[in-house]
Amino acid sequence: MGENVGASARAMANFGLSDMAIVNPRDGWPNVKAADTAGKALPILDRAVITQTVSEAVAECQFVLATTARERAMQLPVLDARAAVREMAARIRSGQRCAVLYGAERTGLENEEIMLANAVVTIPVSPDYPSLNLSHAVSVLCYEWMMAQPLPMGEVGEQRETGEGKSSLVSNIPHLKFADANFDLSHRERFTATRAELEGLFTQLESALDGVNFWNVPEKKALMWRNIRASLLRADLSAQEVATWRGIVRALSK
Amino acid sequence: MGENVGASARAMANFGLSDMAIVNPRDGWPNVKAADTAGKALPILDRAVITQTVSEAVAECQFVLATTARERAMQLPVLDARAAVREMAARIRSGQRCAVLYGAERTGLENEEIMLANAVVTIPVSPDYPSLNLSHAVSVLCYEWMMAQPLPMGEVGEQRETGEGKSSLVSNIPHLKFADANFDLSHRERFTATRAELEGLFTQLESALDGVNFWNVPEKKALMWRNIRASLLRADLSAQEVATWRGIVRALSK
């Protein structure tokens, strides 16, 4: 389906890939629906290589992965998507050309086509509905490819190293931006408040609460106050935020 | 677009997820194009919750992630998709309900909608074409979710253990075993407040601050208020602590 080919081109462009080959397109080529769906990824379709057989399409490649759910039948190594892109990245660094094969959505790859591959790549799916849309499968592989590109911490936006090789799915990706991979808040560039600043807020808040007889039962104050402090401590406030909260306490107590 | 909603439902079903909420559907609901695209995932659309606002859709959730490329502006923690699903898995194991918000394809999420989230989740994309198709973004998140479920080698297809939790994107996955995440869960043994409880506190605090003309410069209110909310969101308050803070605001404003 043209829409699937176009959507796949879009996913490739989103994740920095550019080289597509299309084998024996069912509805001829070029395809208006593919172009409509590709959006800004139209150049990938314009440059796509059209061949009559998979064999021609991968002729210049050293490493070929086949996406299939029939991995058990083929006696080929089976990699998940994450391991597959690592393997490709290593091979591309050493100068190899790599390709990933996708079958037509309803029929998948023929057995003879899978036999052209070095390994099978699988995507884990629910047994209740295992049939992935073509462009969704492409999205997952291309996303994993993007995730596998190392970017040193603190160098967001800088140029990455370029792999020497080139593959039929994979190409040069300049100026990538990656999100922080954990809950580390350092990217917020806030200046975390000092303990002294925090204690200033705590003292002011405690005094304000004393002033309005907040602690109905005096014996409970110690525990309640510890919990209030703890909730503010967990917020990991910046110096600016401490000042804001002091302003809030001051304004509300007036 | 109905096609995007249907394709997203299909991706959810492929990766074992089932609970969808749709906010204010542009073309009404039910939607024929969505149903056509969903294929065997039609039951997800049939059971989808329709609400008028994002706030209603996430009211019962304790942890909400917003997918957006505008992460820098919001003072929220930023997670990549892989870290985000680990965080969700850990929270779901401890009994929390979690949701992932996706915006409309062209416009994305509004700032006020992003402010309903605890954290932002990003997917690395090429700067040359950063706009992901909605169902492709859903595919990536759902795929990461599936990948985070550990399944011992050689046990493909066998029964998994069942997670106790439930979330609005993630649910009813029979035989699911959740990943061991690296996050310290000790402080989450508490009963984390729902979004509705938090919004109650926010509404009361904003109203109290309005009442004392806290915002010296009205134009600055939006940014200041966003930062105040963000600092309380980071505190990951329990329901009891939300009640305590409401008591503080009430007592101080008297």
CSV table of N, CA, C and O in Angstrom, one decimal, chain B residues 21-126:
chain,number,residue,atom,x,y,z
B,21,ALA,N,-8.1,7.1,26.3
B,21,ALA,CA,-9.1,8.2,26.5
B,21,ALA,C,-8.9,9.2,25.4
B,21,ALA,O,-7.8,9.4,25.0
B,22,ILE,N,-10.0,9.7,24.9
B,22,ILE,CA,-9.9,10.7,23.8
B,22,ILE,C,-10.6,12.0,24.3
B,22,ILE,O,-11.7,12.0,24.7
B,23,VAL,N,-9.8,13.1,24.2
B,23,VAL,CA,-10.3,14.3,24.7
B,23,VAL,C,-10.9,15.2,23.5
B,23,VAL,O,-10.2,15.5,22.6
B,24,ASN,N,-12.1,15.5,23.6
B,24,ASN,CA,-12.8,16.4,22.7
B,24,ASN,C,-12.5,16.1,21.2
B,24,ASN,O,-11.9,16.9,20.5
B,25,PRO,N,-12.9,14.9,20.8
B,25,PRO,CA,-12.6,14.5,19.4
B,25,PRO,C,-13.1,15.5,18.4
B,25,PRO,O,-14.2,15.8,18.4
B,26,ARG,N,-12.2,15.9,17.5
B,26,ARG,CA,-12.5,16.9,16.5
B,26,ARG,C,-13.7,16.6,15.6
B,26,ARG,O,-14.5,17.5,15.4
B,27,ASP,N,-13.7,15.4,15.2
B,27,ASP,CA,-14.8,15.0,14.2
B,27,ASP,C,-15.9,14.2,14.9
B,27,ASP,O,-16.6,13.4,14.2
B,28,GLY,N,-16.1,14.3,16.2
B,28,GLY,CA,-17.1,13.6,16.9
B,28,GLY,C,-16.7,12.2,17.2
B,28,GLY,O,-15.6,11.7,16.8
B,29,TRP,N,-17.6,11.5,17.8
B,29,TRP,CA,-17.3,10.1,18.2
B,29,TRP,C,-18.6,9.3,18.3
B,29,TRP,O,-19.6,9.8,18.8
B,30,PRO,N,-18.7,8.0,17.8
B,30,PRO,CA,-17.6,7.3,17.2
B,30,PRO,C,-17.2,7.8,15.8
B,30,PRO,O,-17.9,8.6,15.2
B,31,ASN,N,-16.1,7.3,15.3
B,31,ASN,CA,-15.5,7.8,14.0
B,31,ASN,C,-15.2,6.7,13.1
B,31,ASN,O,-14.5,5.8,13.5
B,32,VAL,N,-15.8,6.7,11.9
B,32,VAL,CA,-15.7,5.6,11.0
B,32,VAL,C,-14.3,5.3,10.6
B,32,VAL,O,-13.8,4.2,10.5
B,33,LYS,N,-13.5,6.4,10.3
B,33,LYS,CA,-12.2,6.2,9.8
B,33,LYS,C,-11.3,5.6,10.9
B,33,LYS,O,-10.4,4.8,10.6
B,34,ALA,N,-11.5,6.0,12.1
B,34,ALA,CA,-10.8,5.4,13.3
B,34,ALA,C,-11.0,3.9,13.3
B,34,ALA,O,-10.1,3.1,13.5
B,35,ALA,N,-12.3,3.6,13.2
B,35,ALA,CA,-12.7,2.2,13.3
B,35,ALA,C,-12.0,1.4,12.1
B,35,ALA,O,-11.5,0.3,12.4
B,36,ASP,N,-12.0,1.9,10.9
B,36,ASP,CA,-11.5,1.2,9.8
B,36,ASP,C,-10.0,1.0,10.0
B,36,ASP,O,-9.4,0.0,9.6
B,37,THR,N,-9.3,2.0,10.6
B,37,THR,CA,-7.8,1.9,10.7
B,37,THR,C,-7.5,1.0,11.9
B,37,THR,O,-6.4,0.4,11.9
B,38,ALA,N,-8.3,0.9,12.9
B,38,ALA,CA,-8.0,0.1,14.1
B,38,ALA,C,-7.9,-1.4,13.8
B,38,ALA,O,-7.1,-2.1,14.5
B,39,GLY,N,-8.6,-1.9,12.8
B,39,GLY,CA,-8.5,-3.3,12.6
B,39,GLY,C,-9.0,-4.1,13.8
B,39,GLY,O,-10.1,-3.8,14.3
B,40,LYS,N,-8.3,-5.1,14.2
B,40,LYS,CA,-8.7,-5.9,15.3
B,40,LYS,C,-8.6,-5.2,16.6
B,40,LYS,O,-9.0,-5.8,17.6
B,41,ALA,N,-8.1,-4.0,16.6
B,41,ALA,CA,-8.0,-3.2,17.9
B,41,ALA,C,-9.3,-2.4,18.1
B,41,ALA,O,-9.4,-1.6,19.0
B,42,LEU,N,-10.3,-2.7,17.3
B,42,LEU,CA,-11.6,-2.0,17.5
B,42,LEU,C,-12.2,-2.0,18.9
B,42,LEU,O,-12.7,-0.9,19.4
B,43,PRO,N,-12.0,-3.1,19.7
B,43,PRO,CA,-12.5,-3.0,21.1
B,43,PRO,C,-11.9,-1.9,21.9
B,43,PRO,O,-12.5,-1.4,22.8
B,44,ILE,N,-10.7,-1.5,21.6
B,44,ILE,CA,-10.0,-0.4,22.3
B,44,ILE,C,-10.8,0.9,22.1
B,44,ILE,O,-11.1,1.7,23.0
B,45,LEU,N,-11.2,1.1,20.8
B,45,LEU,CA,-12.0,2.3,20.5
B,45,LEU,C,-13.4,2.2,21.1
B,45,LEU,O,-13.9,3.2,21.6
B,46,ASP,N,-14.0,1.1,21.1
B,46,ASP,CA,-15.3,0.9,21.7
B,46,ASP,C,-15.3,1.2,23.2
B,46,ASP,O,-16.3,1.7,23.7
B,47,ARG,N,-14.2,0.9,23.8
B,47,ARG,CA,-14.2,1.1,25.3
B,47,ARG,C,-13.5,2.4,25.6
B,47,ARG,O,-13.4,2.7,26.8
B,48,ALA,N,-13.1,3.2,24.6
B,48,ALA,CA,-12.4,4.4,24.9
B,48,ALA,C,-13.3,5.4,25.7
B,48,ALA,O,-14.4,5.5,25.5
B,49,VAL,N,-12.6,6.1,26.7
B,49,VAL,CA,-13.3,7.1,27.5
B,49,VAL,C,-13.3,8.4,26.7
B,49,VAL,O,-12.2,8.8,26.3
B,50,ILE,N,-14.4,9.1,26.5
B,50,ILE,CA,-14.4,10.4,25.9
B,50,ILE,C,-14.6,11.4,26.9
B,50,ILE,O,-15.6,11.4,27.7
B,51,THR,N,-13.7,12.4,27.0
B,51,THR,CA,-13.9,13.5,27.9
B,51,THR,C,-13.8,14.8,27.2
B,51,THR,O,-13.3,14.9,26.0
B,52,GLN,N,-14.2,15.9,27.8
B,52,GLN,CA,-14.1,17.2,27.2
B,52,GLN,C,-12.7,17.9,27.5
B,52,GLN,O,-12.3,18.7,26.8
B,53,THR,N,-12.1,17.5,28.6
B,53,THR,CA,-10.8,18.1,28.9
B,53,THR,C,-9.8,17.0,29.3
B,53,THR,O,-10.1,15.9,29.7
B,54,VAL,N,-8.5,17.4,29.1
B,54,VAL,CA,-7.4,16.5,29.6
B,54,VAL,C,-7.5,16.3,31.1
B,54,VAL,O,-7.3,15.2,31.6
B,55,SER,N,-7.8,17.3,31.8
B,55,SER,CA,-7.9,17.3,33.2
B,55,SER,C,-8.9,16.1,33.7
B,55,SER,O,-8.5,15.4,34.6
B,56,GLU,N,-10.0,16.0,33.1
B,56,GLU,CA,-10.9,14.9,33.4
B,56,GLU,C,-10.3,13.6,33.1
B,56,GLU,O,-10.5,12.6,33.8
B,57,ALA,N,-9.6,13.5,31.9
B,57,ALA,CA,-9.1,12.2,31.5
B,57,ALA,C,-8.1,11.7,32.4
B,57,ALA,O,-8.0,10.4,32.6
B,58,VAL,N,-7.4,12.5,33.1
B,58,VAL,CA,-6.3,12.0,34.0
B,58,VAL,C,-6.6,12.2,35.5
B,58,VAL,O,-5.8,11.9,36.3
B,59,ALA,N,-7.9,12.5,35.8
B,59,ALA,CA,-8.2,12.8,37.1
B,59,ALA,C,-7.9,11.7,38.1
B,59,ALA,O,-7.5,11.9,39.3
B,60,GLU,N,-8.0,10.4,37.7
B,60,GLU,CA,-7.8,9.3,38.6
B,60,GLU,C,-6.4,8.8,38.6
B,60,GLU,O,-6.1,7.8,39.2
B,61,CYS,N,-5.5,9.5,37.9
B,61,CYS,CA,-4.1,9.0,37.7
B,61,CYS,C,-3.2,9.7,38.8
B,61,CYS,O,-3.4,10.8,39.2
B,62,GLN,N,-2.2,8.9,39.2
B,62,GLN,CA,-1.2,9.5,40.1
B,62,GLN,C,0.1,9.9,39.3
B,62,GLN,O,0.8,10.7,39.9
B,63,PHE,N,0.3,9.4,38.1
B,63,PHE,CA,1.5,9.8,37.4
B,63,PHE,C,1.2,10.0,35.9
B,63,PHE,O,0.6,9.1,35.3
B,64,VAL,N,1.5,11.2,35.4
B,64,VAL,CA,1.1,11.5,34.1
B,64,VAL,C,2.3,12.0,33.3
B,64,VAL,O,3.1,12.8,33.8
B,65,LEU,N,2.5,11.5,32.1
B,65,LEU,CA,3.6,11.9,31.3
B,65,LEU,C,3.1,12.6,30.1
B,65,LEU,O,2.0,12.2,29.5
B,66,ALA,N,3.7,13.7,29.7
B,66,ALA,CA,3.3,14.4,28.5
B,66,ALA,C,4.3,14.3,27.4
B,66,ALA,O,5.5,14.5,27.6
B,67,THR,N,3.9,13.8,26.2
B,67,THR,CA,4.8,13.8,25.1
B,67,THR,C,4.8,15.1,24.4
B,67,THR,O,3.8,15.6,23.9
B,68,THR,N,6.0,15.8,24.4
B,68,THR,CA,6.1,17.1,23.8
B,68,THR,C,7.6,17.3,23.4
B,68,THR,O,8.5,16.8,24.0
B,69,ALA,N,7.8,18.2,22.4
B,69,ALA,CA,9.1,18.6,22.1
B,69,ALA,C,9.5,19.9,22.7
B,69,ALA,O,10.6,20.4,22.6
B,70,ARG,N,8.5,20.5,23.5
B,70,ARG,CA,8.8,21.8,24.2
B,70,ARG,C,9.2,21.6,25.6
B,70,ARG,O,8.8,22.3,26.5
B,71,GLU,N,10.0,20.5,25.9
B,71,GLU,CA,10.3,20.2,27.2
B,71,GLU,C,11.1,21.2,28.0
B,71,GLU,O,11.0,21.3,29.2
B,72,ARG,N,11.8,22.0,27.3
B,72,ARG,CA,12.7,23.0,28.0
B,72,ARG,C,12.0,24.1,28.7
B,72,ARG,O,12.4,24.6,29.7
B,73,ALA,N,10.8,24.4,28.2
B,73,ALA,CA,10.1,25.5,28.8
B,73,ALA,C,9.3,25.2,30.1
B,73,ALA,O,8.9,26.1,30.8
B,74,MET,N,9.1,24.0,30.4
B,74,MET,CA,8.1,23.6,31.3
B,74,MET,C,8.6,23.4,32.8
B,74,MET,O,7.8,23.1,33.6
B,75,GLN,N,9.9,23.4,33.0
B,75,GLN,CA,10.4,23.1,34.4
B,75,GLN,C,9.9,21.8,34.9
B,75,GLN,O,9.7,21.6,36.1
B,76,LEU,N,9.7,20.8,34.0
B,76,LEU,CA,9.3,19.5,34.5
B,76,LEU,C,10.5,18.6,34.2
B,76,LEU,O,11.3,18.8,33.3
B,77,PRO,N,10.6,17.5,35.0
B,77,PRO,CA,11.6,16.5,34.6
B,77,PRO,C,11.4,16.0,33.2
B,77,PRO,O,10.3,15.8,32.7
B,78,VAL,N,12.5,15.7,32.5
B,78,VAL,CA,12.4,15.1,31.2
B,78,VAL,C,13.0,13.7,31.1
B,78,VAL,O,14.1,13.5,31.6
B,79,LEU,N,12.2,12.8,30.6
B,79,LEU,CA,12.6,11.4,30.5
B,79,LEU,C,12.6,11.0,29.0
B,79,LEU,O,11.7,11.5,28.3
B,80,ASP,N,13.5,10.2,28.6
B,80,ASP,CA,13.3,9.6,27.3
B,80,ASP,C,12.3,8.4,27.4
B,80,ASP,O,11.9,8.0,28.5
B,81,ALA,N,11.9,7.9,26.3
B,81,ALA,CA,10.8,6.9,26.3
B,81,ALA,C,11.2,5.7,27.2
B,81,ALA,O,10.3,5.1,27.9
B,82,ARG,N,12.4,5.3,27.1
B,82,ARG,CA,12.9,4.1,27.8
B,82,ARG,C,12.8,4.3,29.3
B,82,ARG,O,12.3,3.5,30.1
B,83,ALA,N,13.4,5.4,29.7
B,83,ALA,CA,13.3,5.7,31.2
B,83,ALA,C,11.9,6.0,31.6
B,83,ALA,O,11.5,5.6,32.8
B,84,ALA,N,11.1,6.5,30.8
B,84,ALA,CA,9.7,6.8,31.2
B,84,ALA,C,8.9,5.5,31.4
B,84,ALA,O,8.2,5.4,32.4
B,85,VAL,N,9.1,4.5,30.6
B,85,VAL,CA,8.3,3.3,30.8
B,85,VAL,C,8.8,2.6,32.1
B,85,VAL,O,8.1,1.9,32.8
B,86,ARG,N,10.1,2.7,32.4
B,86,ARG,CA,10.6,2.1,33.6
B,86,ARG,C,10.0,2.8,34.8
B,86,ARG,O,9.6,2.1,35.8
B,87,GLU,N,9.9,4.1,34.8
B,87,GLU,CA,9.3,4.8,35.9
B,87,GLU,C,7.9,4.4,36.0
B,87,GLU,O,7.4,4.2,37.1
B,88,MET,N,7.1,4.3,34.9
B,88,MET,CA,5.7,3.9,35.0
B,88,MET,C,5.6,2.5,35.5
B,88,MET,O,4.7,2.3,36.3
B,89,ALA,N,6.5,1.6,35.0
B,89,ALA,CA,6.4,0.2,35.5
B,89,ALA,C,6.5,0.2,37.0
B,89,ALA,O,5.8,-0.6,37.7
B,90,ALA,N,7.5,0.9,37.5
B,90,ALA,CA,7.8,0.9,39.0
B,90,ALA,C,6.5,1.4,39.7
B,90,ALA,O,6.1,0.9,40.7
B,91,ARG,N,6.0,2.5,39.2
B,91,ARG,CA,4.8,3.1,39.9
B,91,ARG,C,3.6,2.2,39.8
B,91,ARG,O,2.8,2.1,40.7
B,92,ILE,N,3.4,1.6,38.7
B,92,ILE,CA,2.3,0.7,38.5
B,92,ILE,C,2.4,-0.5,39.5
B,92,ILE,O,1.4,-1.0,40.1
B,93,ARG,N,3.6,-1.0,39.6
B,93,ARG,CA,3.8,-2.1,40.6
B,93,ARG,C,3.5,-1.7,42.0
B,93,ARG,O,3.0,-2.5,42.8
B,94,SER,N,3.7,-0.4,42.3
B,94,SER,CA,3.3,0.0,43.7
B,94,SER,C,1.9,0.5,43.7
B,94,SER,O,1.4,1.1,44.7
B,95,GLY,N,1.1,0.2,42.7
B,95,GLY,CA,-0.4,0.4,42.7
B,95,GLY,C,-0.8,1.7,42.1
B,95,GLY,O,-2.0,2.0,42.2
B,96,GLN,N,0.0,2.5,41.5
B,96,GLN,CA,-0.4,3.8,40.9
B,96,GLN,C,-1.0,3.6,39.6
B,96,GLN,O,-0.7,2.6,38.9
B,97,ARG,N,-1.9,4.5,39.2
B,97,ARG,CA,-2.4,4.6,37.8
B,97,ARG,C,-1.6,5.6,37.1
B,97,ARG,O,-1.4,6.7,37.6
B,98,CYS,N,-1.2,5.3,35.9
B,98,CYS,CA,-0.3,6.1,35.1
B,98,CYS,C,-1.0,6.4,33.7
B,98,CYS,O,-1.8,5.6,33.2
B,99,ALA,N,-0.7,7.5,33.1
B,99,ALA,CA,-1.2,7.8,31.8
B,99,ALA,C,-0.1,8.5,31.0
B,99,ALA,O,0.8,9.2,31.5
B,100,VAL,N,-0.2,8.4,29.6
B,100,VAL,CA,0.7,9.1,28.7
B,100,VAL,C,-0.2,10.0,27.9
B,100,VAL,O,-1.2,9.5,27.3
B,101,LEU,N,0.1,11.3,27.8
B,101,LEU,CA,-0.7,12.3,27.0
B,101,LEU,C,0.0,12.5,25.6
B,101,LEU,O,1.2,12.7,25.6
B,102,TYR,N,-0.8,12.4,24.6
B,102,TYR,CA,-0.4,12.8,23.3
B,102,TYR,C,-1.2,13.9,22.7
B,102,TYR,O,-2.4,13.9,22.9
B,103,GLY,N,-0.6,14.9,22.1
B,103,GLY,CA,-1.3,16.0,21.5
B,103,GLY,C,-1.8,15.7,20.1
B,103,GLY,O,-1.5,14.6,19.6
B,104,ALA,N,-2.7,16.5,19.6
B,104,ALA,CA,-3.1,16.4,18.2
B,104,ALA,C,-1.8,16.5,17.3
B,104,ALA,O,-0.8,17.2,17.7
B,105,GLU,N,-1.8,15.9,16.2
B,105,GLU,CA,-0.6,15.8,15.4
B,105,GLU,C,0.0,17.1,15.0
B,105,GLU,O,1.2,17.3,15.1
B,106,ARG,N,-0.8,18.1,14.6
B,106,ARG,CA,-0.2,19.3,14.1
B,106,ARG,C,0.1,20.3,15.2
B,106,ARG,O,1.1,21.0,15.2
B,107,THR,N,-0.7,20.3,16.3
B,107,THR,CA,-0.6,21.3,17.3
B,107,THR,C,0.1,20.8,18.5
B,107,THR,O,0.6,21.6,19.3
B,108,GLY,N,0.1,19.5,18.8
B,108,GLY,CA,0.7,19.0,20.0
B,108,GLY,C,-0.1,19.4,21.2
B,108,GLY,O,-1.3,19.8,21.1
B,109,LEU,N,0.4,19.2,22.4
B,109,LEU,CA,-0.3,19.5,23.6
B,109,LEU,C,-0.2,21.0,23.9
B,109,LEU,O,0.9,21.6,23.7
B,110,GLU,N,-1.2,21.6,24.5
B,110,GLU,CA,-1.2,23.0,24.9
B,110,GLU,C,-0.4,23.0,26.2
B,110,GLU,O,-0.2,22.1,26.9
B,111,ASN,N,0.2,24.2,26.5
B,111,ASN,CA,1.0,24.4,27.7
B,111,ASN,C,0.2,24.0,29.0
B,111,ASN,O,0.7,23.3,29.9
B,112,GLU,N,-1.1,24.4,29.0
B,112,GLU,CA,-1.9,24.0,30.2
B,112,GLU,C,-2.1,22.5,30.3
B,112,GLU,O,-2.2,22.0,31.4
B,113,GLU,N,-2.1,21.8,29.2
B,113,GLU,CA,-2.2,20.4,29.2
B,113,GLU,C,-0.9,19.8,29.7
B,113,GLU,O,-0.9,18.8,30.5
B,114,ILE,N,0.2,20.3,29.2
B,114,ILE,CA,1.5,19.8,29.7
B,114,ILE,C,1.6,20.0,31.2
B,114,ILE,O,2.2,19.1,31.9
B,115,MET,N,1.1,21.1,31.7
B,115,MET,CA,1.2,21.4,33.1
B,115,MET,C,0.4,20.3,34.0
B,115,MET,O,0.6,20.3,35.2
B,116,LEU,N,-0.4,19.5,33.4
B,116,LEU,CA,-1.1,18.5,34.2
B,116,LEU,C,-0.2,17.3,34.4
B,116,LEU,O,-0.5,16.4,35.1
B,117,ALA,N,1.0,17.3,33.8
B,117,ALA,CA,1.9,16.1,33.8
B,117,ALA,C,2.9,16.3,34.9
B,117,ALA,O,3.2,17.4,35.4
B,118,ASN,N,3.4,15.1,35.4
B,118,ASN,CA,4.5,15.1,36.3
B,118,ASN,C,5.8,15.2,35.6
B,118,ASN,O,6.8,15.6,36.3
B,119,ALA,N,5.9,14.8,34.4
B,119,ALA,CA,7.2,14.8,33.7
B,119,ALA,C,6.9,14.8,32.2
B,119,ALA,O,5.8,14.5,31.8
B,120,VAL,N,7.9,15.2,31.5
B,120,VAL,CA,7.8,15.2,30.0
B,120,VAL,C,8.5,14.0,29.5
B,120,VAL,O,9.6,13.6,30.0
B,121,VAL,N,8.0,13.3,28.4
B,121,VAL,CA,8.7,12.2,27.8
B,121,VAL,C,9.0,12.7,26.4
B,121,VAL,O,8.2,13.2,25.7
B,122,THR,N,10.3,12.4,26.0
B,122,THR,CA,10.7,12.8,24.7
B,122,THR,C,11.2,11.6,23.9
B,122,THR,O,11.6,10.6,24.4
B,123,ILE,N,11.1,11.7,22.6
B,123,ILE,CA,11.6,10.7,21.6
B,123,ILE,C,12.6,11.4,20.8
B,123,ILE,O,12.3,12.5,20.2
B,124,PRO,N,13.8,10.9,20.7
B,124,PRO,CA,14.8,11.6,19.9
B,124,PRO,C,14.5,11.6,18.4
B,124,PRO,O,14.1,10.5,17.9
B,125,VAL,N,14.6,12.7,17.8
B,125,VAL,CA,14.2,12.8,16.4
B,125,VAL,C,15.2,13.6,15.6
B,125,VAL,O,16.0,14.4,16.2
B,126,SER,N,15.2,13.5,14.3
B,126,SER,CA,16.1,14.3,13.5
B,126,SER,C,15.6,15.8,13.5
B,126,SER,O,14.4,16.0,13.3
